[in-house]
Coordinates of C-alpha atoms and ligand atoms in Angstrom, one line a residue:
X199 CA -2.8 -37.6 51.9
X200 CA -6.3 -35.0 53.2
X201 CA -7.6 -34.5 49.9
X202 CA -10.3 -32.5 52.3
X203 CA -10.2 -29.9 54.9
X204 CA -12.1 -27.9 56.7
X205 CA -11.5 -24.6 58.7
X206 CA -12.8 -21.7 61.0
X207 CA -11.7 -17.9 59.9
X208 CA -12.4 -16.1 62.8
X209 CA -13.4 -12.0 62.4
X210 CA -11.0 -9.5 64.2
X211 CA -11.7 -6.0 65.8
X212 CA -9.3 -3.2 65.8
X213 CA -8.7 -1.6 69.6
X214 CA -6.1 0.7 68.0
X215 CA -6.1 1.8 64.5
X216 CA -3.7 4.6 64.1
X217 CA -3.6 6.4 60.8
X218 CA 0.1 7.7 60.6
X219 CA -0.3 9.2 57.0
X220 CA -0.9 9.5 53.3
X221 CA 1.4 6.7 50.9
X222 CA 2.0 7.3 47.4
X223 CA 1.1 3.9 47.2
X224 CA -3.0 5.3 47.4
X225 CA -2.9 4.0 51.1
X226 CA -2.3 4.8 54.1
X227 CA 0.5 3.8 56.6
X228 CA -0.9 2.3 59.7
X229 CA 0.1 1.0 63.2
X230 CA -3.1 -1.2 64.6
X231 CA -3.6 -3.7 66.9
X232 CA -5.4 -6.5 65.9
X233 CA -7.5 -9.1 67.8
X234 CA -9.2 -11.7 66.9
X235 CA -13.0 -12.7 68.0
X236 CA -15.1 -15.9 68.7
X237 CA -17.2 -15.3 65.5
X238 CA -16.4 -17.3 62.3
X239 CA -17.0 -17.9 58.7
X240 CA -15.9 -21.9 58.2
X241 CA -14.3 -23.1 54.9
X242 CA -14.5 -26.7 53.2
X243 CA -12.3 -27.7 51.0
X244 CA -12.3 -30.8 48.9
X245 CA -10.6 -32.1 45.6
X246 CA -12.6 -33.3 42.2
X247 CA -15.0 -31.7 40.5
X248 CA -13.9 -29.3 37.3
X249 CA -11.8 -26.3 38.0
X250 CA -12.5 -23.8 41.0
X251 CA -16.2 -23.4 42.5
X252 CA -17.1 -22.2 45.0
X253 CA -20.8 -22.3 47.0
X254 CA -21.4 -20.0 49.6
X255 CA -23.9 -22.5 52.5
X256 CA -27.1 -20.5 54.5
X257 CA -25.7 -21.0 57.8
X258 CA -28.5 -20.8 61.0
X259 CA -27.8 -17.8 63.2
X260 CA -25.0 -18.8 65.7
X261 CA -26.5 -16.4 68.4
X262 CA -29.8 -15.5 70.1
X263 CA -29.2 -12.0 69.1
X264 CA -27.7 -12.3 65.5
X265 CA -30.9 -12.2 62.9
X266 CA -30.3 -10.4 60.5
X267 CA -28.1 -12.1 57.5
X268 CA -24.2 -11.2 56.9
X269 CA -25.2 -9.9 53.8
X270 CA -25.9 -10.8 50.1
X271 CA -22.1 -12.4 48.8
X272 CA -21.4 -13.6 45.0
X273 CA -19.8 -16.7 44.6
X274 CA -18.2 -15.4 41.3
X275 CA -14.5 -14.1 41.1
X276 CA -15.4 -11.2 43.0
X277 CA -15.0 -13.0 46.0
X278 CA -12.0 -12.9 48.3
X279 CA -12.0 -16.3 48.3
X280 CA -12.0 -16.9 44.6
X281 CA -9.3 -14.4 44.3
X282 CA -7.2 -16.4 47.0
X283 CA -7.8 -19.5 45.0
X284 CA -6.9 -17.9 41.5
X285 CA -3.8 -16.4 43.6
X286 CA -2.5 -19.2 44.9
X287 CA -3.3 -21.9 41.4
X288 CA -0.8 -19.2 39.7
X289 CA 1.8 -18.5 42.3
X290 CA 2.2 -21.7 44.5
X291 CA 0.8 -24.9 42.0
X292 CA 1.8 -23.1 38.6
X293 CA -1.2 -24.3 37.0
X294 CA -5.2 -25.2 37.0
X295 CA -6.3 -27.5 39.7
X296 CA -10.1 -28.9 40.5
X297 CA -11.4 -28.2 44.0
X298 CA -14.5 -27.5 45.4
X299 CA -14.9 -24.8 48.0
X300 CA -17.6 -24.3 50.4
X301 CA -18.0 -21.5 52.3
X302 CA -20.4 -20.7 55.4
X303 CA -20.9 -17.1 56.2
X304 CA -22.1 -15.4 59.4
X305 CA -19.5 -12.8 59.5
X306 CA -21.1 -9.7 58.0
X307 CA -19.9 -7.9 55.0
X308 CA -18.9 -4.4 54.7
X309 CA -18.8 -4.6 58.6
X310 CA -15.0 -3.7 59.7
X311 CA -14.5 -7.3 61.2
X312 CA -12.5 -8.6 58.0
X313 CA -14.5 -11.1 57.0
X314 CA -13.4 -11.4 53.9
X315 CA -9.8 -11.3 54.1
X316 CA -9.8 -13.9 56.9
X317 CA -11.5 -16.2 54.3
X318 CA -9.0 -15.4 51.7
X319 CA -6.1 -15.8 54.0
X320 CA -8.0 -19.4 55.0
X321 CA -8.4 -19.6 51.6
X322 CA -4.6 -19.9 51.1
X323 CA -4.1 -22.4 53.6
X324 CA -6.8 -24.8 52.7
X325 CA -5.5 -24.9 49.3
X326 CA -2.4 -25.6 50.9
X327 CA -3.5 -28.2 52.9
X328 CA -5.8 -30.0 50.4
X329 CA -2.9 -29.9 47.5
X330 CA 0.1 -30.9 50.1
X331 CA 1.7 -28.5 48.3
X332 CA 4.1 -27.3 51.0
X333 CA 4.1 -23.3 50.6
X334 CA 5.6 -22.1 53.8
X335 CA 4.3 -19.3 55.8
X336 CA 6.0 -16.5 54.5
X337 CA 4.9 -17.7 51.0
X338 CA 1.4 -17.8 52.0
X339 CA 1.6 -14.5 54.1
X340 CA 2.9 -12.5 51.2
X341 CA 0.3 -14.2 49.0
X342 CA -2.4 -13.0 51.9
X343 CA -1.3 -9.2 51.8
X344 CA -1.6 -9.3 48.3
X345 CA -5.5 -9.9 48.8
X346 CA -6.2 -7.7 51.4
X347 CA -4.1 -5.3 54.0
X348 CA -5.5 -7.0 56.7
X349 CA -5.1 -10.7 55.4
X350 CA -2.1 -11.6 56.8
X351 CA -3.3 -11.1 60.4
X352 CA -5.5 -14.4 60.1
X353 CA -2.5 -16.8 59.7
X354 CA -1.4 -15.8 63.0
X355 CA -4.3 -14.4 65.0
X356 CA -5.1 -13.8 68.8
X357 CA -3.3 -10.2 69.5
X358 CA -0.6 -8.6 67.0
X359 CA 0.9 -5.6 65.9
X360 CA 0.1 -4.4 62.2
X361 CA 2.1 -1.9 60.3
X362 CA 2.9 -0.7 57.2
X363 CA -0.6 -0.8 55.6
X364 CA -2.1 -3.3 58.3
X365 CA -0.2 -6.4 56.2
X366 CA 3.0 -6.3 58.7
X367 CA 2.4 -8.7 61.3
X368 CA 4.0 -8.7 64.9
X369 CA 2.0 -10.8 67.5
X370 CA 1.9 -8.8 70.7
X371 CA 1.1 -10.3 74.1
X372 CA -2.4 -11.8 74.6
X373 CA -5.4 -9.8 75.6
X374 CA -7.0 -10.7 78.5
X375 CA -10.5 -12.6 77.6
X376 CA -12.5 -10.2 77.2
X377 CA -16.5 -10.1 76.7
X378 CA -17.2 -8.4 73.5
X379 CA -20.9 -6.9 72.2
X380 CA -20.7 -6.5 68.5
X381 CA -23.4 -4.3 66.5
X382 CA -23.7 -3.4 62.8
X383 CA -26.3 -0.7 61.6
X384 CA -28.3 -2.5 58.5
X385 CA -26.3 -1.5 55.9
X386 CA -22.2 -1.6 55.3
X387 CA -19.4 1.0 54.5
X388 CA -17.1 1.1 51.7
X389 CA -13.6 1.0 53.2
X390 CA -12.1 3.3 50.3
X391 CA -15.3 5.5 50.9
X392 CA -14.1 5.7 54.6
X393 CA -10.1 6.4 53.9
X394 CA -11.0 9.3 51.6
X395 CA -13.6 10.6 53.6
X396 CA -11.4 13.5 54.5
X397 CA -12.9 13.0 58.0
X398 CA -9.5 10.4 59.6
X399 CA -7.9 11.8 62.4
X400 CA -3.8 11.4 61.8
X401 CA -1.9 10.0 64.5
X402 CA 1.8 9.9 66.0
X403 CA 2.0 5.9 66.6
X404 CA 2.0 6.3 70.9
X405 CA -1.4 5.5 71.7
X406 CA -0.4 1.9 69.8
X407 CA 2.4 1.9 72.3
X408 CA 0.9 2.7 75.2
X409 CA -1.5 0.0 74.7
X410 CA 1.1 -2.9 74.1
X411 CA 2.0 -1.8 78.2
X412 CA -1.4 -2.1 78.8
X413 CA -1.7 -5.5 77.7
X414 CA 0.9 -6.7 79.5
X415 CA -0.5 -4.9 83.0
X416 CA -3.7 -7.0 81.7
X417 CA -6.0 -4.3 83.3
X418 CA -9.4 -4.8 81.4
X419 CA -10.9 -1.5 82.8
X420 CA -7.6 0.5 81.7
X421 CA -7.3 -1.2 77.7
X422 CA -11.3 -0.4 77.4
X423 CA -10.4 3.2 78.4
X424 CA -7.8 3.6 76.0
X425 CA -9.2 2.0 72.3
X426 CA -8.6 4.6 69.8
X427 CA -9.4 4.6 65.9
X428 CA -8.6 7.1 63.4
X429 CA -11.3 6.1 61.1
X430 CA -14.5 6.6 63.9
X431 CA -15.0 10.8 63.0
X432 CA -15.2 9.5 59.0
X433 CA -17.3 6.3 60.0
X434 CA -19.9 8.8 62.5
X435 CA -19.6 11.4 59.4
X436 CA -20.6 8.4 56.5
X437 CA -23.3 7.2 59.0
X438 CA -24.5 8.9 62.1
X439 CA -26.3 5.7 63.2
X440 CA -22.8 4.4 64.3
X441 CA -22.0 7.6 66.9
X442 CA -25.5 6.4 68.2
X443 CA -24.7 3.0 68.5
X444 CA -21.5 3.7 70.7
X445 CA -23.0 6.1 72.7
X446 CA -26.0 3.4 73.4
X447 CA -23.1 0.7 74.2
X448 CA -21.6 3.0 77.0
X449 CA -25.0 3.9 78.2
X450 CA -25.8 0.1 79.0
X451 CA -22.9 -0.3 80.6
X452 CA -19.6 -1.2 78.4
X453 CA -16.5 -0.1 79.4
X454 CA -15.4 1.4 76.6
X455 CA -16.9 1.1 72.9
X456 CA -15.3 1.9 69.4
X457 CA -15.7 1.7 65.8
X458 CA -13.8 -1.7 64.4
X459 CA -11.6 -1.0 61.3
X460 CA -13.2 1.2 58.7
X461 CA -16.8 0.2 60.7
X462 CA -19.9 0.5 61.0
X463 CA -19.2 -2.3 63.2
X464 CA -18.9 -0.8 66.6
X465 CA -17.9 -3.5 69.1
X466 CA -18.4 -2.9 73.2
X467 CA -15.9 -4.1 76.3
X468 CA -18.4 -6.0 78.7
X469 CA -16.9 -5.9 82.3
X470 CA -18.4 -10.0 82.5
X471 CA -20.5 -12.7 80.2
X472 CA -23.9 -11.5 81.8
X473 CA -23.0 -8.3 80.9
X474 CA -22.3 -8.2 77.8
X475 CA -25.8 -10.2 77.3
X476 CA -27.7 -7.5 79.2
X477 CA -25.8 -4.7 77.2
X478 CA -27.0 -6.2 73.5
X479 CA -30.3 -6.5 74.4
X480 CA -31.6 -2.9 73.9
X481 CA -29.3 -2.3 71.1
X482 CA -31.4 -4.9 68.6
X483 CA -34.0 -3.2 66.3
X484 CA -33.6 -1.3 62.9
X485 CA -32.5 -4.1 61.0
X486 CA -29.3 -4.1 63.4
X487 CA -27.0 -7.0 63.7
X488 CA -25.9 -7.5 67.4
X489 CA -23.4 -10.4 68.8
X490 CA -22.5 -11.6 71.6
X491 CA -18.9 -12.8 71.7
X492 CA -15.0 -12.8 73.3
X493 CA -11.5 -12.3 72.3
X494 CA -9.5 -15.8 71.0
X495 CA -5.9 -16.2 71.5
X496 CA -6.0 -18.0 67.9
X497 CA -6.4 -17.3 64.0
X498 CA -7.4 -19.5 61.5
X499 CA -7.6 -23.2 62.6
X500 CA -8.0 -26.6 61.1
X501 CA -10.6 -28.0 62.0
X502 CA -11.7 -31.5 60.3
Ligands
LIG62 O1 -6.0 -3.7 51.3 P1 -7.4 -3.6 51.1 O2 -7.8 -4.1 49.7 O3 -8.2 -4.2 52.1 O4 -7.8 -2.1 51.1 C1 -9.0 -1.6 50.6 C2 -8.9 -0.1 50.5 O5 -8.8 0.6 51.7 C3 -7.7 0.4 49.7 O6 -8.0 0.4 48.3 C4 -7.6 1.8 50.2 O7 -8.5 2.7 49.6 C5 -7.9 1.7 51.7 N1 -6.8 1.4 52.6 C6 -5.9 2.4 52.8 N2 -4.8 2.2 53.6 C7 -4.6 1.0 54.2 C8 -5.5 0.0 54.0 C9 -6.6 0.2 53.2 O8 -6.0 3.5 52.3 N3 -3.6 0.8 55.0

């Protein structure tokens, strides 16, 4: 029986985000394609020790062009992935279990790439794993939209429909590989901060259409013309920096640019692997994280 595991929870950008309306619920409904990108947090579990811990591991910068840190995370139960781990002691083991968890960060926080609800959705299935207790998907994606809206998305990955408030989860056909610049101004936005901003753009649902045809003409040129977000006026309004950023991404050459979820990530389509190298260069500087990366056709993944 694996009494240890470890896994990759890879970040996702949003080429659509449509905000359809106001819930009574406090959020909004949605219809967003997700997709997921070669940049990941990794996840060790093991059994023993005394009740849940987790560490959080300094991990070396994966890219030439990634310096500055993800961001300053506690390792108390304000983390996702402590919240996963309570979650899923009470709801799938019915009681208190000893595992340590170790968790290695380069995804960065408050960035729009869902870094931590990926590691709360991996959360749930390294738990799963390392217990052989069985839960089957549906248990663990209900568990996952329970942590975050976008949660669920990492148990399946690669391309996929969200709806409802993002925790829905349709998988769609695969994006063509796609070279991807990612850059975060220094500091992070709130996502509540961002949905009540007044500033979100409402939405009919067809531009998420259109773009599932798209994907199956597999025309890189035509999907990079056509990402649209709802959030981007409230992310440019919260932080200027961000319009700048885009604007500086189409001006070295990316096909089309937007902001990723609730931002300030903005990430760039690079028309090839040079490419996308030459276009992160200029946009380092002023404490900026910038990453150099691709579309996956997979979500979280076992990986020893
Ligand atoms: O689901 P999650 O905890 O990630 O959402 C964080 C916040 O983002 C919510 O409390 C809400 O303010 C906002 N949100 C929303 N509509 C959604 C998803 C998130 O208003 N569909």
């Amino acid at each position: 029986m694996k009494t240890t595991a470890l896994l990759r929870a890879p970040a996702k950008v949003n080429p659509i985000l449509e905000v359809l309306g106001k819930r009574d619920d406090g959020y909004h409904e949605l219809v967003l394609v997700f997709q997921a990108v070669g940049l990941y947090d990794e996840l060790e579990f093991a059994r023993g020790g005394e009740g849940v811990r987790l560490e959080i591991v300094e991990s070396p910068s994966p890219s030439a062009f990634s310096q500055a840190p993800p961001g300053k995370l506690a390792a108390d139960d304000s983390n996702l992935v402590m919240k996963a781990a309570r979650l899923f002691l009470k709801e799938v083991l019915k009681g208190e279990a000893d595992v340590l968890i170790r968790l290695k960060k380069r995804i960065p926080l408050a960035a729009g790439l869902g870094g931590g609800s990926s590691d709360a959705a991996a959360t749930l299935m390294g738990l799963n794993l390392v217990f052989n207790a069985l839960a089957p998907p549906q248990t663990l994606e209900a568990l996952a939209a329970r942590l975050g809206s976008d949660a669920p998305f990492f148990l399946t990955g690669g391309t996929a429909l969200g709806t409802g408030r993002g925790e829905v989860i349709t998988p769609l056909e695969p994006a063509p590989p796609m070279p991807l610049v990612l850059v975060k101004p220094a500091a992070g936005l709130s996502t509540p901060a961002v949905y009540q901003s007044g500033k979100a753009l409402f939405s009919s649902g067809e531009r998420a259409r259109n773009f599932r045809s798209l994907l199956r003409e597999k025309n890189l040129p035509k999907i990079a013309g056509s990402l649209f977000n709802s959030l981007q006026p409230a992310a440019f309004a919260l932080m200027p920096e961000v319009e700048a950023i885009k604007q500086g991404l189409m001006r070295a050459g990316a096909l089309g640019a937007l902001v990723s979820g609730s931002g300030p990530t903005v990430f760039g389509i690079a028309p090839g692997k040079a490419a996308a190298e030459k276009i992160a260069a200029p946009m380092e500087g002023e404490g900026r994280w910038v990453f150099v990366t691709s579309t996956i056709g997979t979500g979280i993944e076992v990986i020893g």
